[in-house]
CSV table of C-alpha atoms in Angstrom, one decimal:
chain,number,residue,atom,x,y,z
A,1,MET,CA,22.9,97.9,-13.0
A,2,SER,CA,23.3,101.7,-13.0
A,3,GLY,CA,20.1,102.1,-11.1
A,4,SER,CA,21.2,99.8,-8.4
A,5,MET,CA,24.7,101.4,-8.1
A,6,MET,CA,23.4,105.0,-8.0
A,7,SER,CA,20.7,104.1,-5.5
A,8,PHE,CA,23.4,102.7,-3.2
A,9,ALA,CA,25.7,105.7,-3.8
A,10,GLN,CA,22.9,108.1,-2.9
A,11,ASN,CA,21.7,106.4,0.2
A,12,GLY,CA,20.9,109.3,2.5
A,13,GLY,CA,19.3,110.0,5.9
A,14,ASN,CA,20.2,108.8,9.3
A,15,ALA,CA,20.0,105.0,9.1
A,16,TYR,CA,21.5,104.8,5.6
A,17,LEU,CA,24.3,107.4,6.1
A,18,MET,CA,24.7,109.7,9.0
A,19,ASN,CA,24.3,107.6,12.2
A,20,PRO,CA,27.6,105.7,11.8
A,21,GLN,CA,29.4,108.9,11.2
A,22,LEU,CA,28.1,110.1,14.6
A,23,TYR,CA,28.8,106.8,16.3
A,24,VAL,CA,32.5,106.9,15.4
A,25,GLN,CA,32.6,110.6,16.2
A,26,TYR,CA,33.6,112.0,12.9
A,27,GLN,CA,30.9,114.5,13.4
A,28,ALA,CA,28.9,116.1,16.3
A,29,GLN,CA,25.4,117.5,16.3
A,30,SER,CA,24.0,120.8,17.4
A,31,VAL,CA,20.3,121.8,17.7
A,32,TYR,CA,19.0,118.3,17.1
A,33,THR,CA,21.1,115.8,19.0
A,34,THR,CA,19.0,112.6,19.2
A,35,GLN,CA,21.4,110.5,17.1
A,36,GLN,CA,24.6,111.5,18.9
A,37,ILE,CA,23.1,110.8,22.3
A,38,TYR,CA,22.0,107.4,21.1
A,39,GLY,CA,18.2,107.7,21.0
A,40,PHE,CA,16.3,104.6,20.0
A,41,GLU,CA,15.5,104.8,16.3
A,42,ARG,CA,14.3,102.1,14.0
A,43,GLY,CA,16.5,101.4,10.9
A,44,ALA,CA,15.6,101.2,7.3
A,45,TRP,CA,16.7,98.7,4.6
A,46,GLY,CA,14.0,99.0,1.9
A,47,ARG,CA,16.4,100.8,-0.5
A,48,TYR,CA,18.9,98.0,-0.2
A,49,TYR,CA,16.4,95.3,-1.0
A,50,ALA,CA,13.8,96.9,-3.3
A,51,ASN,CA,16.1,99.4,-5.2
A,52,GLN,CA,19.4,97.6,-5.3
A,53,ILE,CA,19.4,93.8,-4.6
A,54,VAL,CA,16.3,93.1,-6.7
A,55,ASN,CA,17.9,94.8,-9.7
A,56,LEU,CA,21.2,92.8,-9.2
A,57,ASP,CA,19.3,89.5,-8.8
A,58,LYS,CA,17.4,90.2,-12.0
A,59,ILE,CA,20.7,90.7,-13.8
A,60,ILE,CA,22.1,87.4,-12.4
A,61,ASN,CA,18.9,85.5,-13.2
A,62,ASP,CA,18.4,86.9,-16.7
A,63,TYR,CA,22.0,86.5,-17.8
A,64,SER,CA,22.1,82.9,-16.3
A,65,ASN,CA,19.2,81.8,-18.5
A,66,ASN,CA,20.1,82.1,-22.2
A,67,PRO,CA,20.6,85.8,-22.5
A,68,THR,CA,19.5,87.3,-25.8
A,69,ALA,CA,21.9,88.9,-28.3
A,70,GLU,CA,20.5,92.3,-27.3
A,71,MET,CA,21.4,91.6,-23.7
A,72,GLN,CA,24.9,90.5,-24.7
A,73,VAL,CA,25.5,93.9,-26.3
A,74,GLN,CA,25.0,95.4,-22.9
A,75,GLY,CA,27.7,93.2,-21.5
A,76,SER,CA,28.7,89.6,-21.6
A,77,ALA,CA,27.0,87.1,-19.2
A,78,GLU,CA,30.3,86.5,-17.4
A,79,ASN,CA,30.9,90.2,-16.7
A,80,MET,CA,27.3,91.2,-16.0
A,81,ILE,CA,26.9,88.3,-13.5
A,82,GLY,CA,30.3,88.8,-12.1
A,83,VAL,CA,29.9,92.5,-11.4
A,84,ALA,CA,26.4,92.0,-10.0
A,85,LYS,CA,27.6,89.3,-7.6
A,86,ILE,CA,30.4,91.5,-6.3
A,87,PHE,CA,28.3,94.6,-5.9
A,88,LYS,CA,25.5,92.6,-4.2
A,89,SER,CA,28.0,91.3,-1.7
A,90,ILE,CA,29.0,94.8,-0.8
A,91,ILE,CA,25.4,95.7,-0.1
A,92,TYR,CA,24.7,92.6,2.0
A,93,LYS,CA,27.9,93.2,4.0
A,94,ARG,CA,26.5,96.6,4.9
A,95,ILE,CA,23.2,95.2,5.8
A,96,THR,CA,24.5,92.5,8.1
A,97,ASP,CA,27.2,94.7,9.6
A,98,THR,CA,24.4,97.2,10.5
A,99,TYR,CA,21.6,94.9,11.8
A,100,GLY,CA,23.1,91.4,12.3
A,101,ASP,CA,21.0,88.5,11.0
A,102,ALA,CA,18.9,89.5,8.0
A,103,PRO,CA,16.9,88.2,5.1
A,104,TYR,CA,19.4,86.7,2.6
A,105,SER,CA,18.6,83.3,1.0
A,106,GLU,CA,14.9,84.2,0.7
A,107,ALA,CA,15.2,87.9,0.1
A,108,ALA,CA,14.2,89.7,-3.1
A,109,LYS,CA,13.3,86.5,-5.0
A,110,ILE,CA,11.7,87.7,-8.2
A,111,GLY,CA,8.6,85.7,-9.0
A,112,GLN,CA,8.6,83.6,-5.9
A,113,ASP,CA,6.4,85.9,-3.9
A,114,ILE,CA,8.1,85.3,-0.6
A,115,ARG,CA,6.6,88.0,1.6
A,116,THR,CA,8.0,87.0,4.9
A,117,PRO,CA,11.6,85.9,4.2
A,118,LYS,CA,13.5,84.1,6.9
A,119,TYR,CA,16.5,85.8,8.6
A,120,ASP,CA,19.7,84.0,7.8
A,121,THR,CA,22.4,84.0,10.5
A,122,GLN,CA,25.2,86.4,10.1
A,123,GLU,CA,27.7,83.6,9.8
A,124,THR,CA,25.6,82.2,6.8
A,125,ILE,CA,25.5,85.6,5.2
A,126,TYR,CA,29.2,86.3,5.6
A,127,LYS,CA,30.1,82.9,4.0
A,128,GLY,CA,27.6,83.6,1.2
A,129,ILE,CA,29.2,87.0,0.7
A,130,ILE,CA,32.7,85.5,0.5
A,131,LYS,CA,31.5,82.8,-1.9
A,132,ASP,CA,29.8,85.3,-4.2
A,133,LEU,CA,32.8,87.6,-4.2
A,134,GLN,CA,35.1,84.8,-5.2
A,135,GLU,CA,32.7,83.5,-7.8
A,136,GLY,CA,32.0,86.9,-9.3
A,137,ARG,CA,35.7,87.7,-9.5
A,138,ASN,CA,36.5,84.4,-11.2
A,139,MET,CA,33.8,84.9,-13.8
A,140,LEU,CA,35.1,88.3,-15.0
A,141,ASN,CA,36.7,88.3,-18.4
A,142,ALA,CA,38.4,91.4,-19.8
A,143,ALA,CA,38.3,89.8,-23.3
A,144,LYS,CA,34.5,89.8,-23.2
A,145,THR,CA,32.0,92.7,-23.6
A,146,ALA,CA,32.3,95.1,-20.6
A,147,PRO,CA,29.2,95.8,-18.6
A,148,GLN,CA,27.5,99.0,-20.0
A,149,GLY,CA,25.6,100.0,-16.8
A,150,ASP,CA,28.8,100.2,-14.7
A,151,ILE,CA,28.9,103.7,-13.3
A,152,LEU,CA,31.6,102.8,-10.7
A,153,TYR,CA,34.4,101.6,-12.9
A,154,GLN,CA,33.0,102.3,-16.4
A,155,GLY,CA,33.5,98.7,-17.4
A,156,ASN,CA,37.1,98.3,-16.2
A,157,ILE,CA,37.1,94.6,-15.4
A,158,GLY,CA,40.6,94.7,-13.9
A,159,ASN,CA,39.5,97.1,-11.3
A,160,TRP,CA,36.4,95.1,-10.4
A,161,LYS,CA,38.7,92.1,-9.7
A,162,ARG,CA,40.8,94.3,-7.5
A,163,LEU,CA,37.8,95.6,-5.7
A,164,ALA,CA,36.5,92.0,-5.1
A,165,ASN,CA,39.8,90.9,-3.6
A,166,SER,CA,40.1,94.0,-1.5
A,167,VAL,CA,36.5,93.5,-0.1
A,168,LEU,CA,37.4,89.8,0.5
A,169,MET,CA,40.3,90.9,2.6
A,170,GLN,CA,38.1,93.3,4.5
A,171,ALA,CA,35.5,90.7,5.2
A,172,ALA,CA,38.1,88.2,6.3
A,173,LEU,CA,39.5,90.6,8.9
A,174,GLN,CA,36.0,91.3,10.1
A,175,LEU,CA,35.8,87.6,11.0
A,176,SER,CA,39.2,87.5,12.7
A,177,LYS,CA,37.8,86.9,16.2
A,178,LYS,CA,35.4,84.2,15.0
A,179,TYR,CA,38.1,82.3,13.1
A,180,PRO,CA,41.4,83.2,14.8
A,181,GLY,CA,44.8,81.9,13.8
A,182,ALA,CA,47.0,81.9,10.7
A,183,THR,CA,45.4,78.7,9.3
A,184,GLY,CA,41.8,79.5,10.1
A,185,PHE,CA,39.0,80.3,7.6
A,186,ALA,CA,39.5,84.1,7.9
A,187,ALA,CA,43.2,83.9,7.3
A,188,GLN,CA,42.9,81.5,4.4
A,189,THR,CA,40.2,83.8,2.8
A,190,PHE,CA,42.5,86.8,3.2
A,191,LYS,CA,45.6,85.1,1.8
A,192,GLU,CA,43.7,83.7,-1.2
A,193,ALA,CA,42.5,87.2,-2.1
A,194,LEU,CA,45.9,88.8,-1.6
A,195,ALA,CA,47.6,86.1,-3.8
A,196,ASN,CA,44.9,86.1,-6.5
A,197,SER,CA,46.1,87.0,-9.9
A,198,GLY,CA,43.5,89.8,-10.2
A,199,GLY,CA,45.4,91.8,-7.7
A,200,VAL,CA,44.1,94.2,-5.0
A,201,ILE,CA,43.6,98.0,-4.9
A,202,GLU,CA,47.0,99.5,-4.5
A,203,THR,CA,46.9,102.9,-6.4
A,204,THR,CA,44.6,105.8,-6.5
A,205,ALA,CA,43.7,105.0,-10.1
A,206,GLN,CA,42.3,101.6,-8.9
A,207,GLU,CA,40.1,103.0,-6.1
A,208,ALA,CA,36.3,102.8,-6.1
A,209,TYR,CA,34.8,106.2,-6.0
A,210,TRP,CA,31.3,107.5,-6.6
A,211,SER,CA,31.0,110.6,-8.8
A,212,PHE,CA,28.1,113.0,-8.5
A,213,SER,CA,26.6,115.7,-10.7
A,214,SER,CA,24.0,118.1,-9.2
A,215,ALA,CA,23.4,119.4,-12.7
A,216,SER,CA,22.1,115.9,-13.6
A,217,LEU,CA,20.1,115.8,-10.3
A,218,VAL,CA,22.5,113.2,-8.9
A,219,ALA,CA,23.9,114.9,-5.9
A,220,ASN,CA,26.2,113.8,-3.1
A,221,PRO,CA,23.7,112.6,-0.3
A,222,LEU,CA,25.6,114.5,2.4
A,223,ASN,CA,24.6,117.8,0.7
A,224,SER,CA,21.0,117.3,1.7
A,225,PHE,CA,21.8,117.6,5.5
A,226,ARG,CA,21.4,121.0,7.0
A,227,ALA,CA,24.8,122.6,7.4
A,228,ALA,CA,23.9,124.2,10.7
A,229,ASP,CA,23.2,120.9,12.4
A,230,TYR,CA,26.6,119.2,12.0
A,231,TYR,CA,30.2,120.0,12.8
A,232,LEU,CA,33.4,118.0,12.9
A,233,SER,CA,33.7,116.5,16.4
A,234,ARG,CA,36.3,118.1,18.6
A,235,GLU,CA,37.5,114.6,19.3
A,236,PHE,CA,38.3,114.0,15.7
A,237,THR,CA,40.0,117.4,15.1
A,238,GLU,CA,42.1,117.2,18.2
A,239,SER,CA,43.2,113.6,17.4
A,240,LEU,CA,44.5,114.7,14.0
A,241,LYS,CA,46.2,117.7,15.5
A,242,GLY,CA,48.0,115.2,17.8
A,243,ALA,CA,46.9,117.5,20.7
A,244,ALA,CA,48.0,116.8,24.3
A,245,ASN,CA,44.5,117.1,25.7
A,246,THR,CA,41.6,114.9,26.7
A,247,PHE,CA,39.8,115.3,23.4
A,248,ASN,CA,42.6,113.3,21.6
A,249,ARG,CA,41.2,109.8,21.4
A,250,THR,CA,44.4,108.3,19.8
A,251,SER,CA,48.0,107.7,20.5
A,252,ASN,CA,48.9,110.2,17.8
A,253,HIS,CA,51.1,113.2,18.8
A,254,THR,CA,52.0,114.4,15.4
A,255,PRO,CA,50.0,117.0,13.3
A,256,ASP,CA,48.2,115.1,10.5
A,257,THR,CA,47.7,117.5,7.6
A,258,ARG,CA,44.8,115.4,6.3
A,259,LEU,CA,42.8,117.5,8.7
A,260,SER,CA,43.4,120.6,6.5
A,261,VAL,CA,41.5,118.8,3.7
A,262,PHE,CA,38.7,117.4,5.9
A,263,SER,CA,38.0,120.6,7.8
A,264,THR,CA,36.7,124.1,7.1
A,265,GLY,CA,39.0,125.2,9.9
A,266,GLY,CA,42.2,123.9,8.4
A,267,MET,CA,44.8,122.7,10.9
A,268,THR,CA,43.8,125.2,13.6
A,269,GLY,CA,40.0,125.0,13.6
A,270,THR,CA,38.3,123.3,16.6
A,271,GLY,CA,35.4,120.9,16.2
A,272,LEU,CA,32.4,120.7,18.4
A,273,ALA,CA,32.5,118.7,21.6
A,274,TYR,CA,30.7,115.4,21.0
A,275,GLY,CA,27.8,113.9,22.8
A,276,TYR,CA,26.0,116.7,24.6
A,277,THR,CA,22.5,118.1,24.4
A,278,VAL,CA,22.4,121.8,23.5
A,279,ASP,CA,21.8,122.9,27.1
A,280,ASN,CA,24.5,120.7,28.6
A,281,LEU,CA,27.0,121.8,26.0
A,282,SER,CA,26.5,125.4,27.0
A,283,ALA,CA,26.6,124.6,30.7
A,284,ALA,CA,29.9,122.8,30.2
A,285,GLY,CA,31.4,125.9,28.6
A,286,LEU,CA,32.0,124.0,25.3
A,287,ASP,CA,29.5,125.8,23.0
A,288,ASN,CA,31.7,127.1,20.2
A,289,THR,CA,29.1,126.6,17.4
A,290,ALA,CA,29.6,130.2,16.2
A,291,ASN,CA,33.0,129.2,14.8
A,292,ALA,CA,33.3,125.5,15.1
A,293,ALA,CA,34.9,123.6,12.2
A,294,GLN,CA,32.7,121.6,9.8
A,295,MET,CA,33.3,119.0,7.2
A,296,SER,CA,34.8,120.6,4.1
A,297,THR,CA,32.6,121.1,1.0
A,298,LYS,CA,35.3,119.0,-0.7
A,299,PHE,CA,33.4,116.1,1.0
A,300,LYS,CA,29.9,117.3,1.4
A,301,GLY,CA,29.4,119.5,-1.7
A,302,ALA,CA,26.7,118.5,-4.1
A,303,ASP,CA,29.3,117.4,-6.7
A,304,ALA,CA,31.9,116.1,-4.2
A,305,PRO,CA,33.1,112.5,-4.9
A,306,MET,CA,32.6,109.9,-2.2
A,307,ALA,CA,34.9,106.9,-1.5
A,308,LEU,CA,33.7,103.3,-1.6
A,309,PHE,CA,37.0,101.6,-1.3
A,310,THR,CA,40.5,103.1,-1.2
A,311,ALA,CA,44.1,101.9,-1.6
A,312,GLY,CA,45.1,103.3,1.8
A,313,TYR,CA,42.5,101.2,3.5
A,314,THR,CA,43.6,98.1,1.6
A,315,TYR,CA,47.2,98.6,2.8
A,316,LEU,CA,46.1,99.2,6.4
A,317,ASN,CA,44.2,95.9,6.2
A,318,ARG,CA,47.4,94.3,5.0
A,319,ALA,CA,49.2,95.8,7.9
A,320,GLU,CA,46.7,94.3,10.4
A,321,ALA,CA,46.9,90.9,8.7
A,322,ALA,CA,50.7,90.9,8.8
A,323,LEU,CA,50.5,91.8,12.5
A,324,LEU,CA,48.2,88.8,13.1
A,325,GLY,CA,50.7,86.5,11.4
A,326,TRP,CA,48.5,85.8,8.4
A,327,THR,CA,51.2,87.0,5.9
A,328,SER,CA,54.9,87.6,5.8
A,329,GLU,CA,54.5,91.3,5.0
A,330,SER,CA,55.9,93.9,7.3
A,331,PRO,CA,53.2,95.6,9.5
A,332,ALA,CA,55.3,98.8,9.6
A,333,ALA,CA,55.8,98.8,5.8
A,334,MET,CA,52.1,98.3,5.1
A,335,LEU,CA,51.2,101.0,7.7
A,336,THR,CA,53.5,103.4,5.9
A,337,LEU,CA,52.0,102.6,2.5
A,338,GLY,CA,48.5,102.9,4.0
A,339,ILE,CA,49.2,106.4,5.3
A,340,THR,CA,51.0,107.4,2.1
A,341,ARG,CA,48.2,106.3,-0.2
A,342,SER,CA,45.6,108.0,2.0
A,343,TYR,CA,47.5,111.3,1.5
A,344,GLU,CA,47.9,110.7,-2.2
A,345,THR,CA,44.2,110.0,-2.6
A,346,LEU,CA,43.3,113.3,-1.0
A,347,ASP,CA,45.6,115.1,-3.5
A,348,ALA,CA,44.2,113.1,-6.5
A,349,ARG,CA,40.5,113.3,-5.6
A,350,TYR,CA,40.1,116.5,-3.7
A,351,GLY,CA,42.7,118.8,-5.1
A,352,SER,CA,44.8,119.1,-2.0
A,353,ALA,CA,48.6,119.3,-2.0
A,354,ILE,CA,49.7,117.4,1.1
A,355,LYS,CA,51.2,114.2,-0.1
A,356,ALA,CA,54.7,115.4,0.7
A,357,ASP,CA,53.7,115.5,4.4
A,358,ALA,CA,53.0,111.8,4.4
A,359,VAL,CA,56.6,110.6,4.9
A,360,ALA,CA,57.3,112.4,8.2
A,361,TYR,CA,53.8,111.6,9.5
A,362,ALA,CA,54.1,107.9,8.6
A,363,ALA,CA,57.5,107.7,10.2
A,364,ALA,CA,56.1,109.1,13.5
A,365,ARG,CA,53.3,106.7,13.5
A,366,VAL,CA,55.6,103.7,12.8
A,367,ALA,CA,57.5,104.9,15.9
A,368,ASP,CA,54.2,104.9,17.9
A,369,MET,CA,53.7,101.2,17.0
A,370,ALA,CA,56.4,100.3,19.6
A,371,ALA,CA,53.8,100.7,22.4
A,372,ASN,CA,50.8,99.1,20.7
A,373,PRO,CA,50.9,98.3,17.0
A,374,ALA,CA,47.3,97.1,16.7
A,375,LYS,CA,46.1,100.3,18.2
A,376,VAL,CA,48.0,102.5,15.8
A,377,ILE,CA,46.8,100.5,12.8
A,378,ALA,CA,43.2,100.8,13.9
A,379,GLU,CA,43.6,104.5,14.6
A,380,GLU,CA,45.0,105.0,11.2
A,381,LYS,CA,42.0,103.2,9.7
A,382,TRP,CA,39.8,105.6,11.5
A,383,VAL,CA,41.5,108.5,9.8
A,384,ALA,CA,41.8,106.9,6.4
A,385,LEU,CA,38.1,105.9,6.5
A,386,PHE,CA,36.9,109.5,7.1
A,387,ASN,CA,33.4,109.9,5.6
A,388,GLN,CA,33.0,106.1,5.2
A,389,GLY,CA,31.0,105.8,8.4
A,390,PHE,CA,29.8,102.2,8.1
A,391,ASP,CA,33.3,100.8,7.5
A,392,ALA,CA,34.8,102.8,10.3
A,393,TRP,CA,32.0,101.8,12.7
A,394,SER,CA,32.6,98.1,11.8
A,395,GLU,CA,36.3,98.5,12.4
A,396,TRP,CA,35.8,100.2,15.8
A,397,ARG,CA,33.3,97.6,17.0
A,398,ARG,CA,35.8,94.9,16.2
A,399,THR,CA,39.0,96.5,17.5
A,400,ASN,CA,37.7,98.9,20.1
A,401,PHE,CA,40.2,101.5,18.7
A,402,PRO,CA,40.4,104.4,18.7
A,403,THR,CA,39.4,104.7,22.4
A,404,LEU,CA,36.1,106.5,21.9
A,405,VAL,CA,34.2,107.8,25.0
A,406,PRO,CA,30.4,107.5,24.9
A,407,ALA,CA,28.3,110.6,24.6
A,408,LYS,CA,28.2,112.6,27.8
A,409,ASN,CA,24.4,112.8,27.7
A,410,ALA,CA,23.7,109.3,26.3
A,411,ILE,CA,20.1,108.1,26.9
A,412,ASN,CA,20.7,104.4,26.2
A,413,GLY,CA,22.7,103.5,29.3
A,414,GLY,CA,25.8,105.2,28.2
A,415,LYS,CA,27.0,102.8,25.4
A,416,ILE,CA,28.1,103.7,21.9
A,417,PRO,CA,25.6,101.8,19.6
A,418,THR,CA,26.7,98.5,18.3
A,419,ARG,CA,23.9,98.1,15.8
A,420,ILE,CA,20.8,99.8,14.4
A,421,PRO,CA,17.4,98.3,15.4
A,422,TYR,CA,15.5,96.4,12.8
A,423,PRO,CA,13.0,98.4,10.6
A,424,LEU,CA,9.5,98.7,12.2
A,425,GLU,CA,7.8,97.0,9.3
A,426,GLU,CA,9.7,93.8,10.0
A,427,ALA,CA,8.4,93.8,13.6
A,428,ASN,CA,4.9,94.4,12.3
A,429,TYR,CA,4.7,92.2,9.2
A,430,ASN,CA,7.5,89.6,9.4
A,431,THR,CA,6.9,89.1,13.1
A,432,THR,CA,7.8,85.4,13.4
A,433,ASN,CA,11.1,85.6,11.6
A,434,TYR,CA,11.9,89.0,13.3
A,435,ASN,CA,11.3,87.5,16.7
A,436,GLU,CA,13.5,84.5,16.0
A,437,ALA,CA,16.4,86.8,14.8
A,438,VAL,CA,16.1,88.9,18.0
A,439,THR,CA,16.6,85.8,20.2
A,440,ARG,CA,20.1,85.5,18.6
A,441,LEU,CA,21.2,88.9,19.7
A,442,SER,CA,23.0,89.4,22.9
A,443,PRO,CA,21.1,90.4,25.0
A,444,ALA,CA,18.1,89.2,23.1
A,445,GLU,CA,16.5,92.6,22.6
A,446,ASP,CA,16.2,94.7,19.5
A,447,LYS,CA,18.2,97.6,20.9
A,448,ASN,CA,21.1,99.6,19.6
A,449,THR,CA,23.3,98.2,22.4
A,450,SER,CA,22.7,94.5,21.6
A,451,LYS,CA,25.5,92.6,19.9
A,452,PHE,CA,25.5,90.1,17.0
A,453,TRP,CA,27.6,87.2,16.0
A,454,TRP,CA,30.9,88.7,14.8
A,455,GLU,CA,30.9,91.1,17.8
A,456,LEU,CA,30.7,88.4,20.4
């Protein structure tokens, strides 16, 4: 269990970590700009399957078949299986949100020797994820032996239930366009999770965060990226400043002091203009790399913690669900709590002292909701999800907010990527199933501009 979790936490490199941060314009590249101008790059999912899902499936299989007394000491069957199902669902959600259809029902089957697994449809995968989240949550029992390999919550069963319900709500909203309406499958899934007795993530103490220790050779994966290659994007910094210029991609007009925590430049530093090659950046008169703001070491330091799921994001999901008419909660009240918790998290996790600023900022954003409440909620998700590129990318693809502009020097037809192409080994060695999956993309091409089921 611990191996699977730490492997996921330390996923590094472009396809596993950095590309989505660039696609949603948290960061901008200098020197090497292939990813921010949307060059064609094959993805990678071997770590998900071989290092993570295989381990979790082994836990589920072994504890489902007369676990020994020695195994029970490591955790009761109910809790080991429950946690494994919940965490496996989180991994599969990332896979399908990145690629679309993917191996699922035939993937990582220990002892079955399935070398060319079929690609299940994204709809099938999502329904499987939701089922496993509910089943895993319902199995958990705080009165039984806690899982010993749990490096995320250290065996806190109550927090695992809250995480499962919060991810269920996130997954339900991701399906809001496929199952619209207050009585549809998505809304019912959301409401069931929100009403569940296990609760949802509401406080900083309940949040899911990864801890790292470079002294133990378990470092934050962002720390391995060369500092000179990445800067905060000017679009992101100006949006949080509430600047009245073309770099502000949001409706915000109020200084957001979360920027002082995110950025090496505090509230005054300017990020690097996004989406240019080096030569074109200079020609446009926008090359400020000598003093451009970067992501703070609070986030990219070797020992810096990294969020998996936060209270602020959960409240913002509740704000959107309320706006959709799925619940009777107040969108404005939930937005306020989402912003407030986001500020509180930065104080609690990163040693800042900004939470007192949340009240005035939240009030200003509630006022901004008068023009377009869905836009404001989505924009606030973008900020609250800083450094959680995959989740922010999924939100942007679904809502189209904030109003991001494609890279100036894009080489893929001028479109922000909507997926990452399948790994090369799939095209070479699982060709029949790969080709069938590609036919279900729109257009039916394995490109970073094709769309899959929940995007259509």
